[in-house]
mmCIF file of C-alpha atoms in Angstrom:
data_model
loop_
_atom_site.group_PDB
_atom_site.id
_atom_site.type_symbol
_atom_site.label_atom_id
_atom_site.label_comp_id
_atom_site.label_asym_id
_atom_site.label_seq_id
_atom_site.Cartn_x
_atom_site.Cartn_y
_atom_site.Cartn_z
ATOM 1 C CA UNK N 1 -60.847 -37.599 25.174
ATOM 2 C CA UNK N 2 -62.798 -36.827 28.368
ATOM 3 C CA UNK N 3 -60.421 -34.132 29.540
ATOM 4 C CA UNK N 4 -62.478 -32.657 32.748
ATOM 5 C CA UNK N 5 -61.808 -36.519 34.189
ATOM 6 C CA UNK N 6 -58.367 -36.670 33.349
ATOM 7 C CA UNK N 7 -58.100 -33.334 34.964
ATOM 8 C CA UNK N 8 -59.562 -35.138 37.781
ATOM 9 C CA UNK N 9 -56.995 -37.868 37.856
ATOM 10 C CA UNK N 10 -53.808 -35.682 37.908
ATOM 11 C CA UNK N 11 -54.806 -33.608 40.508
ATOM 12 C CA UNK N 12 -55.696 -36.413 42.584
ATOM 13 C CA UNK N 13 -52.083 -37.865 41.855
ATOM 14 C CA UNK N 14 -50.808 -34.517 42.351
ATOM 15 C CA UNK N 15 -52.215 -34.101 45.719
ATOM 16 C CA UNK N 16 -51.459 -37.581 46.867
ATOM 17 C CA UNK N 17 -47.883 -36.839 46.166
ATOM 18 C CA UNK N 18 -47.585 -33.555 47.641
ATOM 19 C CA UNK N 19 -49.409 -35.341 50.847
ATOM 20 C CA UNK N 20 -46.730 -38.130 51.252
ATOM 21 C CA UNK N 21 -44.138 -35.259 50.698
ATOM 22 C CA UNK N 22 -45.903 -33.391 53.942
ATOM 23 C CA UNK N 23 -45.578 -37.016 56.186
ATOM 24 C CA UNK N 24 -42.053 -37.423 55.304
ATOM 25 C CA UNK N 25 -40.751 -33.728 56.876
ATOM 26 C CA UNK N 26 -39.807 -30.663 55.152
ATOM 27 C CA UNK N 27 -40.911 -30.061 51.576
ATOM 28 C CA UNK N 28 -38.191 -31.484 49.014
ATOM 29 C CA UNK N 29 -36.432 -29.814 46.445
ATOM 30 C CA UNK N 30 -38.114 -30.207 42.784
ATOM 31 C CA UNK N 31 -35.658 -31.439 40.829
ATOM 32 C CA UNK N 32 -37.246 -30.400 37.700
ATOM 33 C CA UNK N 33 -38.258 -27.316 39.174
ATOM 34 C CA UNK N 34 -34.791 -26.519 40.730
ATOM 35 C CA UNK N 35 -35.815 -23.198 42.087
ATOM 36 C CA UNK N 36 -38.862 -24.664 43.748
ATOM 37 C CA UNK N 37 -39.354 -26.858 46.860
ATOM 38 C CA UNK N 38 -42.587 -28.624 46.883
ATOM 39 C CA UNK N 39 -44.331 -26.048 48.478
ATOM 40 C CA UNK N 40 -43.645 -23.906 45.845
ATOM 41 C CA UNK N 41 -45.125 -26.312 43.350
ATOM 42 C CA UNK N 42 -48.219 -26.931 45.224
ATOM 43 C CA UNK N 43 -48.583 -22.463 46.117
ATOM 44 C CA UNK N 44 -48.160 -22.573 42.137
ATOM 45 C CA UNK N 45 -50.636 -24.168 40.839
ATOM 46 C CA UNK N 46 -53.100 -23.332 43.574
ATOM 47 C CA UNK N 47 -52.684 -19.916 42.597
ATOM 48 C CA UNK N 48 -52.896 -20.702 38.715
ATOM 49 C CA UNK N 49 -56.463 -22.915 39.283
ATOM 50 C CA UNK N 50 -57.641 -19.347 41.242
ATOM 51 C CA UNK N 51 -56.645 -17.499 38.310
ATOM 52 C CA UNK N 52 -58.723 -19.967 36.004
ATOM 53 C CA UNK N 53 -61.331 -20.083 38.373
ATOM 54 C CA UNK N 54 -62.115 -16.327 38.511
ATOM 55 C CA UNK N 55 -61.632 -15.971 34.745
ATOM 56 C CA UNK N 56 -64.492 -18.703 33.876
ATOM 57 C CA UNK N 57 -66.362 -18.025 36.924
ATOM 58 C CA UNK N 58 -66.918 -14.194 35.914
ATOM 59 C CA UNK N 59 -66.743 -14.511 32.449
ATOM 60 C CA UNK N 60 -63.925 -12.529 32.320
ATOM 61 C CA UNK N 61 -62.930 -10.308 29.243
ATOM 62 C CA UNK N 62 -59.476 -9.366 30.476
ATOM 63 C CA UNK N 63 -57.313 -11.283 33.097
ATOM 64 C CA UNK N 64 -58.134 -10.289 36.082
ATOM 65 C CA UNK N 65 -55.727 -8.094 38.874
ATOM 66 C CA UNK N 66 -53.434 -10.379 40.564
ATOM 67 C CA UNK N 67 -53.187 -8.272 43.888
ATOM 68 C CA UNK N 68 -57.058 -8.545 44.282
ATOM 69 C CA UNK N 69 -57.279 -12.118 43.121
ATOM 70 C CA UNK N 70 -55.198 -13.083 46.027
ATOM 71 C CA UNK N 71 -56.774 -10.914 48.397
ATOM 72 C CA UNK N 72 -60.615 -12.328 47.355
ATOM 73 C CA UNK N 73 -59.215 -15.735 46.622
ATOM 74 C CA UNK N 74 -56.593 -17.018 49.420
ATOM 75 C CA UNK N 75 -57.632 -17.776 52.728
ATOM 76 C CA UNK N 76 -56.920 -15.631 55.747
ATOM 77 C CA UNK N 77 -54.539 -17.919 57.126
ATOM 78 C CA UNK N 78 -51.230 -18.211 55.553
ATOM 79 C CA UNK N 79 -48.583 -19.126 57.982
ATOM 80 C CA UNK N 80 -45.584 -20.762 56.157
ATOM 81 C CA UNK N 81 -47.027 -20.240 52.890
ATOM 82 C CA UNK N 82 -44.567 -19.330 49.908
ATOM 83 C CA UNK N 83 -43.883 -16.109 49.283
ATOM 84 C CA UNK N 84 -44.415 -15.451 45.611
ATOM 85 C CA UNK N 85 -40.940 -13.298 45.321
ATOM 86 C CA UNK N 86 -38.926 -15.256 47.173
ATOM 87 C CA UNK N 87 -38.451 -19.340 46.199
ATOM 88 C CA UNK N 88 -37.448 -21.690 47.477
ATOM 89 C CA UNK N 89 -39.535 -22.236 50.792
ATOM 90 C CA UNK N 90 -37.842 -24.177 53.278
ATOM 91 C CA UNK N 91 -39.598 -25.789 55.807
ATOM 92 C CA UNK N 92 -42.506 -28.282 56.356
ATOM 93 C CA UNK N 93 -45.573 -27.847 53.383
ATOM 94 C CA UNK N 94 -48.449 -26.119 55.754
ATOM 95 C CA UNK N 95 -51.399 -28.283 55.802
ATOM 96 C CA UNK N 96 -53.662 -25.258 55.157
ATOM 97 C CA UNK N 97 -51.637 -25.024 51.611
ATOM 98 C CA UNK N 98 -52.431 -28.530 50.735
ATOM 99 C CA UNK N 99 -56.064 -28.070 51.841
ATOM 100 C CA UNK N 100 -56.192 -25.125 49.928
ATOM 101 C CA UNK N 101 -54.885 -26.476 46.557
ATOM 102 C CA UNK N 102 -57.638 -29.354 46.957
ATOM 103 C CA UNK N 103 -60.135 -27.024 47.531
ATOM 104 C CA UNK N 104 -59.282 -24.784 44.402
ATOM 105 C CA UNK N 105 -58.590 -27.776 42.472
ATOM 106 C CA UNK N 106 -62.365 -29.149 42.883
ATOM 107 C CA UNK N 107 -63.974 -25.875 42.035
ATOM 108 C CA UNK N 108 -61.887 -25.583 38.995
ATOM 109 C CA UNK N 109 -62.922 -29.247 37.681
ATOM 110 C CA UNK N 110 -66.444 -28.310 38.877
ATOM 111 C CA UNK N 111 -66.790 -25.135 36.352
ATOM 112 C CA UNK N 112 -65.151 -27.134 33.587
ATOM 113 C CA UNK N 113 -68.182 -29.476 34.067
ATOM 114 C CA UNK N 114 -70.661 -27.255 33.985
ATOM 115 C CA UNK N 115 -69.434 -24.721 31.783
ATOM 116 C CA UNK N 116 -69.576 -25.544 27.323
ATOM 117 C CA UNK N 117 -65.968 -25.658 25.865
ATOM 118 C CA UNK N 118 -66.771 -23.127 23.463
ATOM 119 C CA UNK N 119 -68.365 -20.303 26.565
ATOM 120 C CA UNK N 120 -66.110 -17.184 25.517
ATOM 121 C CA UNK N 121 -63.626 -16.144 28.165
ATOM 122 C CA UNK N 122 -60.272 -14.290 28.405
ATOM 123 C CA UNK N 123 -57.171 -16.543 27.844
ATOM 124 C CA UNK N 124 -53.303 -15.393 26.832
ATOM 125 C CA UNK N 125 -53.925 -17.024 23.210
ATOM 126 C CA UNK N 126 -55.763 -16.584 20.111
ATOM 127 C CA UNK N 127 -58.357 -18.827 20.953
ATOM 128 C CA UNK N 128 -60.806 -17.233 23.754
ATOM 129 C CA UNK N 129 -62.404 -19.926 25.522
ATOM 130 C CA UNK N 130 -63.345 -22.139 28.322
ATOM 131 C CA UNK N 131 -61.847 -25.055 25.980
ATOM 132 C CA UNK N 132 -58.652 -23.395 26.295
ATOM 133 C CA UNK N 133 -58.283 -23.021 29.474
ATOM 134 C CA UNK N 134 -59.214 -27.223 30.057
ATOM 135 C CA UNK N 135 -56.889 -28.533 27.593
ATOM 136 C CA UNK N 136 -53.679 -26.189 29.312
ATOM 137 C CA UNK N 137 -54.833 -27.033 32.517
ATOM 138 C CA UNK N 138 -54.886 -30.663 31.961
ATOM 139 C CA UNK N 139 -51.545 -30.816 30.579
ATOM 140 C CA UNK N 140 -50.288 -28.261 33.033
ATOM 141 C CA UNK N 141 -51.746 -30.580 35.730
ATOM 142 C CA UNK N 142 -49.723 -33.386 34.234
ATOM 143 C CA UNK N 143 -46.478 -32.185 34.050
ATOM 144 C CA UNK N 144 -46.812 -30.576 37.716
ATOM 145 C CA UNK N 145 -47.990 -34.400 38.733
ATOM 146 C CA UNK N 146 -44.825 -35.270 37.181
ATOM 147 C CA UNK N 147 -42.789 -33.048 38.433
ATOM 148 C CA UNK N 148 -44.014 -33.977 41.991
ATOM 149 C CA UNK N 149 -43.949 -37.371 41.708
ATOM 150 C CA UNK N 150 -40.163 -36.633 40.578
ATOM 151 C CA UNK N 151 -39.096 -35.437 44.165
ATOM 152 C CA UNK N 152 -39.701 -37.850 46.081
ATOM 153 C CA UNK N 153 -39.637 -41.574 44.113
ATOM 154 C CA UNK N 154 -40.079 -42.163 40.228
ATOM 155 C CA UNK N 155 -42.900 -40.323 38.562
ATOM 156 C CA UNK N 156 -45.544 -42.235 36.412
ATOM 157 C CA UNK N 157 -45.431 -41.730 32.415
ATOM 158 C CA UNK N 158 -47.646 -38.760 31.092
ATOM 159 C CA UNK N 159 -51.090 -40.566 30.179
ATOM 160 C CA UNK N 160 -51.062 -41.425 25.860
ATOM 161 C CA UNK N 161 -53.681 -39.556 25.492
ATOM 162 C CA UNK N 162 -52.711 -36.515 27.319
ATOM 163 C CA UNK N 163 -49.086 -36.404 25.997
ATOM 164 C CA UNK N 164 -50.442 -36.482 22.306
ATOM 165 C CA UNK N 165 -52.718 -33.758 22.503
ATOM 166 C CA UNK N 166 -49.686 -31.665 24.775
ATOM 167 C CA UNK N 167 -47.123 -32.645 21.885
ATOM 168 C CA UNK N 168 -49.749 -31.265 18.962
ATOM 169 C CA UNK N 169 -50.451 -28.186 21.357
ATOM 170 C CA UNK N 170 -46.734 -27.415 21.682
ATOM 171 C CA UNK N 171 -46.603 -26.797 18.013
ATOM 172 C CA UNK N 172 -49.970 -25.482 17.826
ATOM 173 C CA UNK N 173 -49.847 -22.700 20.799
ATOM 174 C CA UNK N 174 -46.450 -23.209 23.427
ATOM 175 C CA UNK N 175 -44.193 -22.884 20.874
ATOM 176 C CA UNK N 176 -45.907 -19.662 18.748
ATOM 177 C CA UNK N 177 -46.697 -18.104 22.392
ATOM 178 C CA UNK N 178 -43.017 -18.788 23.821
ATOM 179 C CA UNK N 179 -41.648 -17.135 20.643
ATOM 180 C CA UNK N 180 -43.499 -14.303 20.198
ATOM 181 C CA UNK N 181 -42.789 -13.552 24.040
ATOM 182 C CA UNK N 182 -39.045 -13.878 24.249
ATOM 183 C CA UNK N 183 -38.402 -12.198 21.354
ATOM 184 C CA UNK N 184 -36.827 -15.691 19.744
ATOM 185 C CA UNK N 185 -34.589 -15.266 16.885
ATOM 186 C CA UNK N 186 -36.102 -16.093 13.658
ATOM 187 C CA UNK N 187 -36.295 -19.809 12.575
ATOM 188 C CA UNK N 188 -34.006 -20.529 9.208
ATOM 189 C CA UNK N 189 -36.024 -23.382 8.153
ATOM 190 C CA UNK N 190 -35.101 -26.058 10.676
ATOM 191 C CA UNK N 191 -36.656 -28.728 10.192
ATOM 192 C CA UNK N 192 -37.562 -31.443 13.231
ATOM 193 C CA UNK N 193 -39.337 -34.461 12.976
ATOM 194 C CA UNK N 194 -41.373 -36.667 16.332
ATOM 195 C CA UNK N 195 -42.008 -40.461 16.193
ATOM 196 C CA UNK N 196 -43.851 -41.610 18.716
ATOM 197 C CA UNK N 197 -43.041 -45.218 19.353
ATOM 198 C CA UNK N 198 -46.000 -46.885 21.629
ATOM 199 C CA UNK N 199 -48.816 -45.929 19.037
ATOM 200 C CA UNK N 200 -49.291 -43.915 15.879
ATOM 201 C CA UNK N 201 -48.227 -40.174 16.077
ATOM 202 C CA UNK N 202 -45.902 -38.290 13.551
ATOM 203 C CA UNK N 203 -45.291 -34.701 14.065
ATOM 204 C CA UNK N 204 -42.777 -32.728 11.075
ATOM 205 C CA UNK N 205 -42.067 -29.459 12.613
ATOM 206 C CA UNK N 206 -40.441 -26.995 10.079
ATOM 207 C CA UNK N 207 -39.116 -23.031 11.719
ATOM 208 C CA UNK N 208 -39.806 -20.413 8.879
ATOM 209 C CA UNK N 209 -38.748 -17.205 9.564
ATOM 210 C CA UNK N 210 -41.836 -16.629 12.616
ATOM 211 C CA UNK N 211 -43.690 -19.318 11.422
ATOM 212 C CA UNK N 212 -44.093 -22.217 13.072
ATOM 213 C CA UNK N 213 -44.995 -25.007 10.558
ATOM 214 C CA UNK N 214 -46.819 -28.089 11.819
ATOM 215 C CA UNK N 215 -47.636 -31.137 9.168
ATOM 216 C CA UNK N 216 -48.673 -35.100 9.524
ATOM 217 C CA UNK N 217 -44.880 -36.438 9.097
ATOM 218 C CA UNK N 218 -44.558 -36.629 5.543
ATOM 219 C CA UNK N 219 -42.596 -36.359 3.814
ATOM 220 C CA UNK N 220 -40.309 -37.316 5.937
ATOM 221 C CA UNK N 221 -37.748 -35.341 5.226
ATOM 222 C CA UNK N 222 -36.204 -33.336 8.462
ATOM 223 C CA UNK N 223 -32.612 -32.180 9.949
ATOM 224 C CA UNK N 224 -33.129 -34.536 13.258
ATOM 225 C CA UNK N 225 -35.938 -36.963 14.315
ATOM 226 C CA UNK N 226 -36.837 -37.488 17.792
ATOM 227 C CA UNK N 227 -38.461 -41.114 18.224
ATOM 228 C CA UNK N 228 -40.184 -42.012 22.022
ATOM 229 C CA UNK N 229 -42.877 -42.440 23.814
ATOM 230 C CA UNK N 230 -45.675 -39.931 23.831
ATOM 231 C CA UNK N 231 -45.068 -39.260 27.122
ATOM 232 C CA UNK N 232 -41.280 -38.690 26.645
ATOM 233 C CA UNK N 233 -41.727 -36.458 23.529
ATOM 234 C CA UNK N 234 -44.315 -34.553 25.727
ATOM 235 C CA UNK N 235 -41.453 -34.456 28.840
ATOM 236 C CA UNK N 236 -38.654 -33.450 26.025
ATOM 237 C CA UNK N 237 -40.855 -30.793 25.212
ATOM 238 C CA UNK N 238 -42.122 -29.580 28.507
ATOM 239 C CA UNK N 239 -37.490 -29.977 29.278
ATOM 240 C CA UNK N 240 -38.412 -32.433 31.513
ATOM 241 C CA UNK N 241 -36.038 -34.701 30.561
ATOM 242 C CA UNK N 242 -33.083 -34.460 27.973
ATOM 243 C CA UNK N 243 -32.684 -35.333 24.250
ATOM 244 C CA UNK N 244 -30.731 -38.076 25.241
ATOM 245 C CA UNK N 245 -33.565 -39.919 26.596
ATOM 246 C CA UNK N 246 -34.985 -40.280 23.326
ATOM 247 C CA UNK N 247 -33.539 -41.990 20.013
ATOM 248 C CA UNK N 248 -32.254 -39.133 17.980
ATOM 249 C CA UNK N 249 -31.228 -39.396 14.593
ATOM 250 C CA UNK N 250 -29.828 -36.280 12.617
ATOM 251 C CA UNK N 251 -27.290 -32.785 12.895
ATOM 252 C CA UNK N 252 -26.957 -32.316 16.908
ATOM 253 C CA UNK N 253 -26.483 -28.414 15.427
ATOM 254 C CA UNK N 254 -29.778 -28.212 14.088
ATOM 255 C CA UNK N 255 -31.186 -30.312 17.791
ATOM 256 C CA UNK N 256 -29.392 -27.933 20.193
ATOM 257 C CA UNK N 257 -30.967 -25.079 18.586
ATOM 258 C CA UNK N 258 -34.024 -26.343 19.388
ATOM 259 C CA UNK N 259 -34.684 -24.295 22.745
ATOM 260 C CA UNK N 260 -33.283 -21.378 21.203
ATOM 261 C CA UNK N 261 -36.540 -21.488 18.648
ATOM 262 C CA UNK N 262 -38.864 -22.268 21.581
ATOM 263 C CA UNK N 263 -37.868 -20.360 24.130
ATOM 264 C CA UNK N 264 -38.745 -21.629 28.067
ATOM 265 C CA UNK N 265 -40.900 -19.416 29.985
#
């Protein structure tokens, strides 16, 4: 898939939504997000694409200081801005926020451009490149388009091709990463299995011990199935919206344990 242009897209779709948000008053709560407003959302993921941004830029070998990214990064004025201790931000979304997330968010799509998937580069996983950092940040960029979308109207589906890679690289990195951080308890062979219903996709999940076992969907043996669109199995999995959305076949036991396995972060 040409990920740098759906990057692109759900930024756009992001920004338009956080820009209608700004013309209708103060920032909304995020309902999916219930500690954020939408200012909060918007500061977030400005901040994460300066992150990004410095880290590919610079070719960085280790993530880069925080205090000084903000300091080099942020612009001087930051009246009504969130503060990054204290959520949520009441109040209008400041217009210098929104100009600033556009800004980031075209340098960061610029640099994944230019720069080869495989250039090396610090990231939190296993796998140390630029590559890395465009495939989370287009599914990050998704779910945050959802997510704003969500406060204020009904949010568009995930895009098929984006929610199929974000459901394989759940299994693949999320879920290994969230476990290994939160110290989840150790998996006693659970065994989950995701249909996707608008196209093909089979994913058989199995949690061994630490392990997190990923396999094509046969056999199809498994303790629950979870059947839905790829863009619900990728919202199920980001716990954007509940099990109950999806048809769910199997031992509710095994299903509720699911977010014990995996962690949220």
């Amino acid at each position: 898939m040409d990920a740098a242009a759906h990057f692109h897209r759900e930024v756009r779709a992001f920004h338009d939504a956080a820009r209608k948000a700004a013309e209708a008053g103060d920032a909304p709560t995020v309902p999916s997000c219930p500690d954020w407003t939408m200012s909060d959302l918007v500061f977030h993921l400005a901040s994460v694409h300066r992150f990004v941004i410095a880290i590919i830029r610079d070719r960085l070998d280790g993530m880069p200081d925080p205090v000084a990214l903000a300091k080099a990064e942020l612009p001087a004025d930051t009246t009504g801005w969130p503060a990054p201790d204290r959520s949520p931000t009441p109040g209008p979304i400041p217009a210098t926020l929104l100009d600033a997330f556009e800004e980031g968010a075209d340098r960061l799509e610029t640099l994944f451009r230019e720069r080869p998937p495989d250039d090396r580069v610090w990231t939190w996983s296993r796998e140390q490149t630029v590559g890395f950092w465009l495939r989370m940040q287009v599914i990050e960029a998704a779910v945050h388009r959802w997510d704003a979308e969500n406060a204020i109207g009904a949010p568009g589906p995930i895009h098929e091709e984006i929610a199929v890679d974000a459901v394989t690289q759940t299994f693949e990195v999320m879920a290994p990463t969230r476990r290994a951080w939160t110290s989840a308890p150790p998996g006693a062979g659970e065994r989950f299995r995701f249909v996707r219903t608008d196209g093909s996709g089979v994913w058989a999940v199995c949690f061994d011990g630490e392990r997190v076992r990923l396999g094509d969907g046969t056999p199809d043996a498994s303790d629950v199935q979870l059947a839905g669109t790829a863009s619900d199995l990728m919202l199920f999995l980001w716990q954007r919206i509940p099990a109950e959305a999806l048809s769910v076949q199997g031992d509710k036991a095994v299903l509720d344990r699911y977010f014990e396995l995996v962690p949220p972060i």
